[in-house]
Amino acid sequence: MSTPMTKAASVDEYIRRFPPATQTLLKQIRKTIRAAAPDAEEIISYGIAGYKQQGMLIFFAGFANHVSVYPAPRSAPSFKKELDHYKGGKGTVQFPLNEPLPLDLIKRIVKYRLAENEEKMLAKKKKPVAKKKTAPKKAKKKL
């Protein structure tokens, strides 16, 4: 019986847990994300590496046969055809370990997500603040 692995305390520790070839790919993804979003905060969330900037930006993870990036904008017209080449779910993209990483694609996904997060922040700022409802004042009884 194997003991469950504890959650990594840092992205460095997370990457070190993989075989050398996978580590190389994860480091390339990390470097690409950091270059595209230099102000993003690096985190470990859900047990994997991620970045936050004006909300959750992007995650990346390693697996036995692939590395993944998510969320992936699979439904965005500018990415649909390119992302159809890769396996993955509705919001993930899987890059096989035996193929070169499409670093330009990853960079564009990060930039796209930055723009999405910026739009969400602007929309929140424009949203009018709802006035707090108060109970109507009761009329005083005359004695």
PDB file of C-alpha atoms in Angstrom:
ATOM      1  CA  MET A   1       0.000   0.000   0.000  1.00  0.00           C
ATOM      2  CA  SER A   2       1.472   3.368  -0.965  1.00  0.00           C
ATOM      3  CA  THR A   3       1.093   6.453   1.151  1.00  0.00           C
ATOM      4  CA  PRO A   4      -0.658   9.442  -0.413  1.00  0.00           C
ATOM      5  CA  MET A   5       1.640  12.249  -1.502  1.00  0.00           C
ATOM      6  CA  THR A   6       1.319  15.442   0.482  1.00  0.00           C
ATOM      7  CA  LYS A   7       0.430  18.645  -1.262  1.00  0.00           C
ATOM      8  CA  ALA A   8       3.426  20.511  -2.686  1.00  0.00           C
ATOM      9  CA  ALA A   9       4.264  23.692  -0.783  1.00  0.00           C
ATOM     10  CA  SER A  10       5.593  25.502  -3.861  1.00  0.00           C
ATOM     11  CA  VAL A  11       5.633  25.273  -7.626  1.00  0.00           C
ATOM     12  CA  ASP A  12       9.304  24.281  -7.480  1.00  0.00           C
ATOM     13  CA  GLU A  13       8.425  21.365  -5.201  1.00  0.00           C
ATOM     14  CA  TYR A  14       5.487  20.412  -7.447  1.00  0.00           C
ATOM     15  CA  ILE A  15       7.712  20.270 -10.539  1.00  0.00           C
ATOM     16  CA  ARG A  16      10.438  18.281  -8.737  1.00  0.00           C
ATOM     17  CA  ARG A  17       7.963  15.441  -8.154  1.00  0.00           C
ATOM     18  CA  PHE A  18       7.985  14.484 -11.844  1.00  0.00           C
ATOM     19  CA  PRO A  19      10.476  12.564 -13.988  1.00  0.00           C
ATOM     20  CA  PRO A  20      13.203  14.742 -15.569  1.00  0.00           C
ATOM     21  CA  ALA A  21      11.587  14.861 -19.043  1.00  0.00           C
ATOM     22  CA  THR A  22       8.261  16.012 -17.574  1.00  0.00           C
ATOM     23  CA  GLN A  23      10.064  18.518 -15.344  1.00  0.00           C
ATOM     24  CA  THR A  24      11.606  20.074 -18.454  1.00  0.00           C
ATOM     25  CA  LEU A  25       8.174  20.559 -20.041  1.00  0.00           C
ATOM     26  CA  LEU A  26       6.642  21.937 -16.836  1.00  0.00           C
ATOM     27  CA  LYS A  27       9.529  24.396 -16.488  1.00  0.00           C
ATOM     28  CA  GLN A  28       8.977  25.548 -20.081  1.00  0.00           C
ATOM     29  CA  ILE A  29       5.279  26.123 -19.385  1.00  0.00           C
ATOM     30  CA  ARG A  30       6.107  27.973 -16.170  1.00  0.00           C
ATOM     31  CA  LYS A  31       8.626  30.220 -17.909  1.00  0.00           C
ATOM     32  CA  THR A  32       6.133  30.971 -20.698  1.00  0.00           C
ATOM     33  CA  ILE A  33       3.369  31.877 -18.236  1.00  0.00           C
ATOM     34  CA  ARG A  34       5.687  34.089 -16.191  1.00  0.00           C
ATOM     35  CA  ALA A  35       6.863  35.910 -19.328  1.00  0.00           C
ATOM     36  CA  ALA A  36       3.278  36.492 -20.496  1.00  0.00           C
ATOM     37  CA  ALA A  37       2.008  37.509 -17.045  1.00  0.00           C
ATOM     38  CA  PRO A  38       4.965  38.808 -15.021  1.00  0.00           C
ATOM     39  CA  ASP A  39       2.720  40.305 -12.317  1.00  0.00           C
ATOM     40  CA  ALA A  40       0.773  37.095 -11.699  1.00  0.00           C
ATOM     41  CA  GLU A  41       0.992  35.458  -8.290  1.00  0.00           C
ATOM     42  CA  GLU A  42       2.264  31.882  -8.374  1.00  0.00           C
ATOM     43  CA  ILE A  43       0.228  29.469  -6.248  1.00  0.00           C
ATOM     44  CA  ILE A  44      -0.471  25.838  -5.516  1.00  0.00           C
ATOM     45  CA  SER A  45      -4.208  25.228  -5.606  1.00  0.00           C
ATOM     46  CA  TYR A  46      -6.100  21.944  -5.956  1.00  0.00           C
ATOM     47  CA  GLY A  47      -2.674  20.322  -5.599  1.00  0.00           C
ATOM     48  CA  ILE A  48      -1.331  21.780  -8.855  1.00  0.00           C
ATOM     49  CA  ALA A  49       0.547  24.861 -10.038  1.00  0.00           C
ATOM     50  CA  GLY A  50      -1.402  27.983 -10.880  1.00  0.00           C
ATOM     51  CA  TYR A  51      -1.299  31.731 -11.330  1.00  0.00           C
ATOM     52  CA  LYS A  52      -3.651  34.451 -10.127  1.00  0.00           C
ATOM     53  CA  GLN A  53      -3.996  37.959 -11.491  1.00  0.00           C
ATOM     54  CA  GLN A  54      -7.292  39.764 -11.050  1.00  0.00           C
ATOM     55  CA  GLY A  55      -8.759  36.350 -10.333  1.00  0.00           C
ATOM     56  CA  MET A  56      -7.642  32.865 -11.271  1.00  0.00           C
ATOM     57  CA  LEU A  57      -5.558  33.066 -14.423  1.00  0.00           C
ATOM     58  CA  ILE A  58      -4.280  29.620 -15.388  1.00  0.00           C
ATOM     59  CA  PHE A  59      -3.212  26.238 -14.026  1.00  0.00           C
ATOM     60  CA  PHE A  60      -0.685  23.746 -15.338  1.00  0.00           C
ATOM     61  CA  ALA A  61      -0.131  20.159 -14.316  1.00  0.00           C
ATOM     62  CA  GLY A  62       1.884  17.077 -15.119  1.00  0.00           C
ATOM     63  CA  PHE A  63       0.558  13.570 -15.720  1.00  0.00           C
ATOM     64  CA  ALA A  64       1.915  10.203 -16.830  1.00  0.00           C
ATOM     65  CA  ASN A  65       1.476  10.806 -20.571  1.00  0.00           C
ATOM     66  CA  HIS A  66       0.874  14.532 -20.929  1.00  0.00           C
ATOM     67  CA  VAL A  67       1.041  17.976 -19.368  1.00  0.00           C
ATOM     68  CA  SER A  68      -2.079  20.112 -19.175  1.00  0.00           C
ATOM     69  CA  VAL A  69      -2.995  23.770 -19.147  1.00  0.00           C
ATOM     70  CA  TYR A  70      -6.386  25.030 -18.031  1.00  0.00           C
ATOM     71  CA  PRO A  71      -8.715  26.710 -18.375  1.00  0.00           C
ATOM     72  CA  ALA A  72      -8.290  26.560 -22.128  1.00  0.00           C
ATOM     73  CA  PRO A  73     -10.507  28.771 -24.304  1.00  0.00           C
ATOM     74  CA  ARG A  74     -11.717  25.905 -26.506  1.00  0.00           C
ATOM     75  CA  SER A  75     -14.896  27.724 -27.538  1.00  0.00           C
ATOM     76  CA  ALA A  76     -13.144  30.981 -28.478  1.00  0.00           C
ATOM     77  CA  PRO A  77     -13.106  31.273 -32.279  1.00  0.00           C
ATOM     78  CA  SER A  78      -9.479  32.419 -32.301  1.00  0.00           C
ATOM     79  CA  PHE A  79      -8.378  29.184 -30.559  1.00  0.00           C
ATOM     80  CA  LYS A  80     -10.927  26.573 -31.628  1.00  0.00           C
ATOM     81  CA  LYS A  81      -9.142  25.151 -34.679  1.00  0.00           C
ATOM     82  CA  GLU A  82      -5.730  25.088 -33.016  1.00  0.00           C
ATOM     83  CA  LEU A  83      -6.971  23.515 -29.775  1.00  0.00           C
ATOM     84  CA  ASP A  84      -8.961  20.856 -31.655  1.00  0.00           C
ATOM     85  CA  HIS A  85      -5.581  19.257 -32.448  1.00  0.00           C
ATOM     86  CA  TYR A  86      -5.111  18.416 -28.747  1.00  0.00           C
ATOM     87  CA  LYS A  87      -6.998  16.118 -26.385  1.00  0.00           C
ATOM     88  CA  GLY A  88      -8.697  17.579 -23.370  1.00  0.00           C
ATOM     89  CA  GLY A  89     -12.023  18.367 -21.842  1.00  0.00           C
ATOM     90  CA  LYS A  90     -14.188  21.427 -22.281  1.00  0.00           C
ATOM     91  CA  GLY A  91     -11.714  23.680 -20.493  1.00  0.00           C
ATOM     92  CA  THR A  92      -8.446  21.753 -20.627  1.00  0.00           C
ATOM     93  CA  VAL A  93      -5.775  21.093 -23.182  1.00  0.00           C
ATOM     94  CA  GLN A  94      -3.407  18.134 -22.998  1.00  0.00           C
ATOM     95  CA  PHE A  95       0.039  18.289 -24.577  1.00  0.00           C
ATOM     96  CA  PRO A  96       1.641  14.851 -25.115  1.00  0.00           C
ATOM     97  CA  LEU A  97       5.010  14.350 -23.455  1.00  0.00           C
ATOM     98  CA  ASN A  98       6.560  13.142 -26.719  1.00  0.00           C
ATOM     99  CA  GLU A  99       5.774  16.297 -28.742  1.00  0.00           C
ATOM    100  CA  PRO A 100       7.307  19.776 -28.569  1.00  0.00           C
ATOM    101  CA  LEU A 101       5.214  22.196 -26.532  1.00  0.00           C
ATOM    102  CA  PRO A 102       3.371  24.884 -28.484  1.00  0.00           C
ATOM    103  CA  LEU A 103       4.786  27.671 -26.301  1.00  0.00           C
ATOM    104  CA  ASP A 104       3.370  30.429 -28.497  1.00  0.00           C
ATOM    105  CA  LEU A 105      -0.106  28.923 -28.094  1.00  0.00           C
ATOM    106  CA  ILE A 106       0.337  28.763 -24.309  1.00  0.00           C
ATOM    107  CA  LYS A 107       1.492  32.400 -24.295  1.00  0.00           C
ATOM    108  CA  ARG A 108      -1.593  33.449 -26.288  1.00  0.00           C
ATOM    109  CA  ILE A 109      -3.879  31.508 -23.935  1.00  0.00           C
ATOM    110  CA  VAL A 110      -2.351  33.347 -20.954  1.00  0.00           C
ATOM    111  CA  LYS A 111      -2.794  36.732 -22.692  1.00  0.00           C
ATOM    112  CA  TYR A 112      -6.386  35.810 -23.552  1.00  0.00           C
ATOM    113  CA  ARG A 113      -7.082  34.873 -19.925  1.00  0.00           C
ATOM    114  CA  LEU A 114      -5.487  38.130 -18.715  1.00  0.00           C
ATOM    115  CA  ALA A 115      -7.860  40.065 -20.975  1.00  0.00           C
ATOM    116  CA  GLU A 116     -10.836  38.026 -19.712  1.00  0.00           C
ATOM    117  CA  ASN A 117      -9.925  38.726 -16.094  1.00  0.00           C
ATOM    118  CA  GLU A 118      -9.458  42.434 -16.853  1.00  0.00           C
ATOM    119  CA  GLU A 119     -12.913  42.581 -18.473  1.00  0.00           C
ATOM    120  CA  LYS A 120     -14.470  40.902 -15.441  1.00  0.00           C
ATOM    121  CA  MET A 121     -12.814  43.397 -13.091  1.00  0.00           C
ATOM    122  CA  LEU A 122     -13.996  46.348 -15.176  1.00  0.00           C
ATOM    123  CA  ALA A 123     -17.532  44.959 -15.294  1.00  0.00           C
ATOM    124  CA  LYS A 124     -17.567  44.637 -11.497  1.00  0.00           C
ATOM    125  CA  LYS A 125     -16.436  48.241 -11.112  1.00  0.00           C
ATOM    126  CA  LYS A 126     -19.164  49.501 -13.458  1.00  0.00           C
ATOM    127  CA  LYS A 127     -21.907  47.537 -11.725  1.00  0.00           C
ATOM    128  CA  PRO A 128     -24.008  49.911  -9.611  1.00  0.00           C
ATOM    129  CA  VAL A 129     -24.004  49.194  -5.922  1.00  0.00           C
ATOM    130  CA  ALA A 130     -27.434  48.085  -4.784  1.00  0.00           C
ATOM    131  CA  LYS A 131     -28.935  50.236  -2.069  1.00  0.00           C
ATOM    132  CA  LYS A 132     -29.537  48.461   1.161  1.00  0.00           C
ATOM    133  CA  LYS A 133     -33.207  47.898   1.749  1.00  0.00           C
ATOM    134  CA  THR A 134     -34.508  49.006   5.088  1.00  0.00           C
ATOM    135  CA  ALA A 135     -37.732  48.037   6.738  1.00  0.00           C
ATOM    136  CA  PRO A 136     -40.401  50.732   6.637  1.00  0.00           C
ATOM    137  CA  LYS A 137     -40.684  52.736   9.804  1.00  0.00           C
ATOM    138  CA  LYS A 138     -43.609  51.811  11.984  1.00  0.00           C
ATOM    139  CA  ALA A 139     -46.041  54.532  12.787  1.00  0.00           C
ATOM    140  CA  LYS A 140     -46.086  55.541  16.420  1.00  0.00           C
ATOM    141  CA  LYS A 141     -49.279  54.748  18.235  1.00  0.00           C
ATOM    142  CA  LYS A 142     -51.098  57.651  19.819  1.00  0.00           C
ATOM    143  CA  LEU A 143     -52.292  57.044  23.336  1.00  0.00           C
TER     144      LEU A 143
END
